[in-house]
Short mmCIF file of C-alpha atoms in Angstrom, two decimals:
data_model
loop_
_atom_site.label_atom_id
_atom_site.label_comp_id
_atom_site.label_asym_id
_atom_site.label_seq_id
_atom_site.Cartn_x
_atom_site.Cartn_y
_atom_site.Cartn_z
CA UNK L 1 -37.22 30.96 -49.33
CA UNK L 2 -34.36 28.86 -48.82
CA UNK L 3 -35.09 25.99 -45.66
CA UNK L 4 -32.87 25.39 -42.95
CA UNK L 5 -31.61 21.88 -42.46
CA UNK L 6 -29.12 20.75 -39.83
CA UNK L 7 -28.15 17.93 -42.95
CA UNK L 8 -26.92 20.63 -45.19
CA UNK L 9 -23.19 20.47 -44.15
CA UNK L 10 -23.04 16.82 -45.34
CA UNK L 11 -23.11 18.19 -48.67
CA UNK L 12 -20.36 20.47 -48.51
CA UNK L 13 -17.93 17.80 -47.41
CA UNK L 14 -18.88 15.54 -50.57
CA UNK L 15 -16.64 17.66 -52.22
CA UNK L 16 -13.14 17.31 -50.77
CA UNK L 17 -11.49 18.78 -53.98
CA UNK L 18 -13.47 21.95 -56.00
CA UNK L 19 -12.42 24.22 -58.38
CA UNK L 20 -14.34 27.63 -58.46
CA UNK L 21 -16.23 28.53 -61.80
CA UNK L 22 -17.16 32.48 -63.01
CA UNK L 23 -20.65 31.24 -64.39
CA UNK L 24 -21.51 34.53 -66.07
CA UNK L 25 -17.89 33.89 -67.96
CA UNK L 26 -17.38 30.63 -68.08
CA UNK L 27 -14.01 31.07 -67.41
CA UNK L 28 -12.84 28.83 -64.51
CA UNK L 29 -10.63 30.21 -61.68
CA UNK L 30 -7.72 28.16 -60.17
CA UNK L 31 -8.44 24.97 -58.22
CA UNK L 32 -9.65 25.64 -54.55
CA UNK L 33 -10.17 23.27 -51.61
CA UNK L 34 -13.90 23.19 -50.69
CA UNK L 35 -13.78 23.51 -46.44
CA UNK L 36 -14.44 20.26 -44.57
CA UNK L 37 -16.83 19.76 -41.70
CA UNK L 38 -13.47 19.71 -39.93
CA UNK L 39 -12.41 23.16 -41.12
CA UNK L 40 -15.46 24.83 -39.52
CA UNK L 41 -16.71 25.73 -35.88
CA UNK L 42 -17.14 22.32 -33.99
CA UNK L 43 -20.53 21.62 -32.70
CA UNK L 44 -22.84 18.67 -32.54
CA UNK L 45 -24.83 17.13 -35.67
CA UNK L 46 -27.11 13.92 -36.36
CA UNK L 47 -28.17 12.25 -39.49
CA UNK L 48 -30.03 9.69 -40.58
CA UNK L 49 -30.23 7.83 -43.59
CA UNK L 50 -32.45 5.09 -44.59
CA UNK L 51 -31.51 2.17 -47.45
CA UNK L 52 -34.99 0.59 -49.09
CA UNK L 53 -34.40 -1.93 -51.90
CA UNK L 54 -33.72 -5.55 -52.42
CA UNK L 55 -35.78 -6.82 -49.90
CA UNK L 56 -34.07 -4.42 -47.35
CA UNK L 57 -35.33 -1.80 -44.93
CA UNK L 58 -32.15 -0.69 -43.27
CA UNK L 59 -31.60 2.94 -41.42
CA UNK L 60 -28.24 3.88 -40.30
CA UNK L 61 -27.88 7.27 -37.54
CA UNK L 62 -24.92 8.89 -36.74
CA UNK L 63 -24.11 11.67 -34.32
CA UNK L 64 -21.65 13.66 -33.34
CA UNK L 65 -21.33 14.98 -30.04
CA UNK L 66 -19.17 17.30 -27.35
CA UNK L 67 -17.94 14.76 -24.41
CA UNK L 68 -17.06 17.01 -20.96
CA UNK L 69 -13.40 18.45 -21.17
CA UNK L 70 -14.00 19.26 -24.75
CA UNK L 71 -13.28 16.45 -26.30
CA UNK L 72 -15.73 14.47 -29.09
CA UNK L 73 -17.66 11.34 -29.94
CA UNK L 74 -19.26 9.59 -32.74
CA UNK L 75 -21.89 7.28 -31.76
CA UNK L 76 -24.32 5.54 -34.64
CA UNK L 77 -27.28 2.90 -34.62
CA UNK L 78 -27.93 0.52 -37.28
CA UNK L 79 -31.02 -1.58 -38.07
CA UNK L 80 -34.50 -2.33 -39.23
CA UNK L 81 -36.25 0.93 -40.19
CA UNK L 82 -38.11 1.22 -37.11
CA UNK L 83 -36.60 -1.26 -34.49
CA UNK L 84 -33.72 0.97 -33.41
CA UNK L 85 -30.55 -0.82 -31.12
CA UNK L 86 -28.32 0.21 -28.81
CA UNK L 87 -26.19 3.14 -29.66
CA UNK L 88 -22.51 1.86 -30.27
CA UNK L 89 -19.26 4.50 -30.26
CA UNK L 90 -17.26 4.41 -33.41
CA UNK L 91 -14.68 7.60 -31.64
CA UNK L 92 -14.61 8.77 -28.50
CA UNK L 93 -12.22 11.29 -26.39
CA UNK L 94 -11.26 12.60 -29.57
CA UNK L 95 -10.14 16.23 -31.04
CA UNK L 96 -12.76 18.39 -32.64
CA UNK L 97 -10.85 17.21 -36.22
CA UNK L 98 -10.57 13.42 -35.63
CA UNK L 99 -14.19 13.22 -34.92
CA UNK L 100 -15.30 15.18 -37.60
CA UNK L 101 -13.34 13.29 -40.19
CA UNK L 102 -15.02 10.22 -38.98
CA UNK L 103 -18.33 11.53 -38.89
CA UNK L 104 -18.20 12.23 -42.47
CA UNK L 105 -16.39 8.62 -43.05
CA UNK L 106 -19.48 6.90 -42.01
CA UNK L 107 -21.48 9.70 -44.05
CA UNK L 108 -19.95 8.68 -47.46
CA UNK L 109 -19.51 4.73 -46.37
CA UNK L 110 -23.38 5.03 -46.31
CA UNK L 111 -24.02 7.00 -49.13
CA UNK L 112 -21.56 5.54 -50.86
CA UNK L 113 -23.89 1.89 -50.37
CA UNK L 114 -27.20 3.84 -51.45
CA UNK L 115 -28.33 5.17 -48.49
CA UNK L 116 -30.22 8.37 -48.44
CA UNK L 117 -30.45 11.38 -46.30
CA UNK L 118 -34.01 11.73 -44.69
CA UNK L 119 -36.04 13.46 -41.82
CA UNK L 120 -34.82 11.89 -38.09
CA UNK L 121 -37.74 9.88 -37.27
CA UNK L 122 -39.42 10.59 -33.84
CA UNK L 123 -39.18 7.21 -32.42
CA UNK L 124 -35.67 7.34 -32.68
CA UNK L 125 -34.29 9.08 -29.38
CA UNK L 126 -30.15 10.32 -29.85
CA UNK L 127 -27.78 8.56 -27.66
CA UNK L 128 -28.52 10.34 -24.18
CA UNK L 129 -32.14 9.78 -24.49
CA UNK L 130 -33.56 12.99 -25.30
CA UNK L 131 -35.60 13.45 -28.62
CA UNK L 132 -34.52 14.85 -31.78
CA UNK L 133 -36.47 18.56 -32.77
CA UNK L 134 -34.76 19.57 -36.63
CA UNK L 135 -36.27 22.49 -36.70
CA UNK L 136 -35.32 23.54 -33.26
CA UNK L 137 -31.83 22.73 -33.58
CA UNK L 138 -31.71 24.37 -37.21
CA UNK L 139 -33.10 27.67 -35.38
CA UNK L 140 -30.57 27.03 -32.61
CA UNK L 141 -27.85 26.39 -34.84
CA UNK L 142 -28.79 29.10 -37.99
CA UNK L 143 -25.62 31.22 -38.20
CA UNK L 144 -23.25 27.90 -38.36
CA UNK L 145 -25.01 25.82 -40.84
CA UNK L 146 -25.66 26.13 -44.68
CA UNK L 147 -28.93 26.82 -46.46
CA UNK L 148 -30.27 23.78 -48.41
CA UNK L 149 -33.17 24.65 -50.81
CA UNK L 150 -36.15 22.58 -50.97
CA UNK L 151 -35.73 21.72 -54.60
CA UNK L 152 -33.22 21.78 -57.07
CA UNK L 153 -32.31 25.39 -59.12
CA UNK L 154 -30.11 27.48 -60.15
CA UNK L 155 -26.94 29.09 -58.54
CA UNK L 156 -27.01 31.85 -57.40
CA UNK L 157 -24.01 33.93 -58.88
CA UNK L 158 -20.65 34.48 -57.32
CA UNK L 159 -21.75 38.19 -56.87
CA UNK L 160 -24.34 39.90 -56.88
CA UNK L 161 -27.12 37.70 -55.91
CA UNK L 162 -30.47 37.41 -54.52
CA UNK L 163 -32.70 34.94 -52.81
CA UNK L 164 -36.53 35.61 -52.75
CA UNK L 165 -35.36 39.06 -52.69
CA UNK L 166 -32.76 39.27 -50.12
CA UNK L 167 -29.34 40.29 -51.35
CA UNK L 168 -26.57 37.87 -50.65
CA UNK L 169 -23.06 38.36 -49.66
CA UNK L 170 -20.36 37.80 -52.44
CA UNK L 171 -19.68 33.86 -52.64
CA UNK L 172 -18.11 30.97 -54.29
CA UNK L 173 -19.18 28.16 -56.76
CA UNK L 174 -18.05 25.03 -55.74
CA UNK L 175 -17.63 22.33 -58.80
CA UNK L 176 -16.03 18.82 -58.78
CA UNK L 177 -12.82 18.54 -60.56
CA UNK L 178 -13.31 17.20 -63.85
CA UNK L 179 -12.77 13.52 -63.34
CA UNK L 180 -15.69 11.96 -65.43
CA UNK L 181 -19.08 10.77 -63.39
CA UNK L 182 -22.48 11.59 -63.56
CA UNK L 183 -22.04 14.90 -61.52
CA UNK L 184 -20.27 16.42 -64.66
CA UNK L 185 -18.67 19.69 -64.50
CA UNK L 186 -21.19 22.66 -63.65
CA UNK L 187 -21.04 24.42 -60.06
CA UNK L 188 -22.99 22.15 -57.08
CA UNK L 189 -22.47 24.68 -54.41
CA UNK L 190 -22.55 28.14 -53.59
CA UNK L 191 -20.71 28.86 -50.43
CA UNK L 192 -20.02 32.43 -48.30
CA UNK L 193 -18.18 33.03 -45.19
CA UNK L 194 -20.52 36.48 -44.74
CA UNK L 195 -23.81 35.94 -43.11
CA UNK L 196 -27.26 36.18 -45.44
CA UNK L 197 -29.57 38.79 -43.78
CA UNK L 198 -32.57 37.76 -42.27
CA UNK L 199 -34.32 41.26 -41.72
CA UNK L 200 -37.46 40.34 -42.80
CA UNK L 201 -38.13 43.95 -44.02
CA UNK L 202 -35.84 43.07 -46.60
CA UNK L 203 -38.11 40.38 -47.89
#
């Protein structure tokens, strides 16, 4: 089965233009805009990514996080893998969409440099000093975030597909716009706005 990762939306918003392909076909549909972390429900997220190479051990963290009166914050920490500093702000007192936006900024800057997405370690605590659980706030947080599989596959279909056995909703393949690049043409993403049941009788 599919696991549940509070990272997965970070890979959504690496595509900010898509075009939706018919696989079975082969025929491709007319060009779509793949959501952005700012197009979906607001609510708080952390990653952490860690550069190794060159002589360097770097991590960067980044989270994103509900101030009182509803507004939102970015905070992130930089450093040595393992000798975490201060957390600094990067936003604060912002709307839902400003925040977002710049939580994804530092998301690509990173990526962008070679930094990669991994587990948040336990001696790092998140800004207000409490400890990170994933797999508590992936439980807490299942019917808002996307399934990530633990390996690479295949796509599911736009319709009619199934995951270890359980049916899922009708869909949408998400593929970068043919611009050249090693991610080449073929459908990255499959993406519903209808939940995927969890009835483990169906299983």
């Amino acid at each position: 089965a599919a696991a549940l990762r509070p990272h997965a939306l970070e890979r959504l918003h690496d595509l900010p233009r898509a075009v939706s392909t018919n696989r079975a076909s082969g025929e491709r549909a007319p060009a779509v805009n793949a959501p952005s972390l700012a197009d979906l429900s607001p609510r708080p997220l952390h990653s952490y990514f860690e550069y190794v190479g060159g002589g360097s051990s770097k991590f960067y963290a980044v989270s994103l996080e509900e101030e009182e009166g509803g507004t939102w914050r970015v905070r992130f920490n930089f450093g040595r893998i393992g000798f975490p500093r201060t957390w600094d702000a990067r936003v604060v007192g912002a709307t839902w969409v400003k925040a977002a936006s710049t939580y994804i900024g530092l998301i690509n800057e990173k990526t962008g440099k070679g930094y990669e997405l991994k587990p948040w370690p336990a001696n790092l605590k998140l800004p207000d000093g409490t400890t990170f659980d994933e797999d508590a706030f992936a439980v807490a947080d299942k019917h808002d975030v996307l399934f990530r599989a633990s390996r690479r596959g295949t796509l599911p279909p736009a319709t009619g597909g199934t995951i270890a056995g359980v049916p899922l909703p009708d869909g949408i393949l998400y593929a970068p716009l043919p611009e050249g690049g090693s991610r080449g043409e073929d459908p990255l993403i499959w993406a519903s706005e209808q939940p995927v049941p969890t009835n483990r009788a169906q299983r």
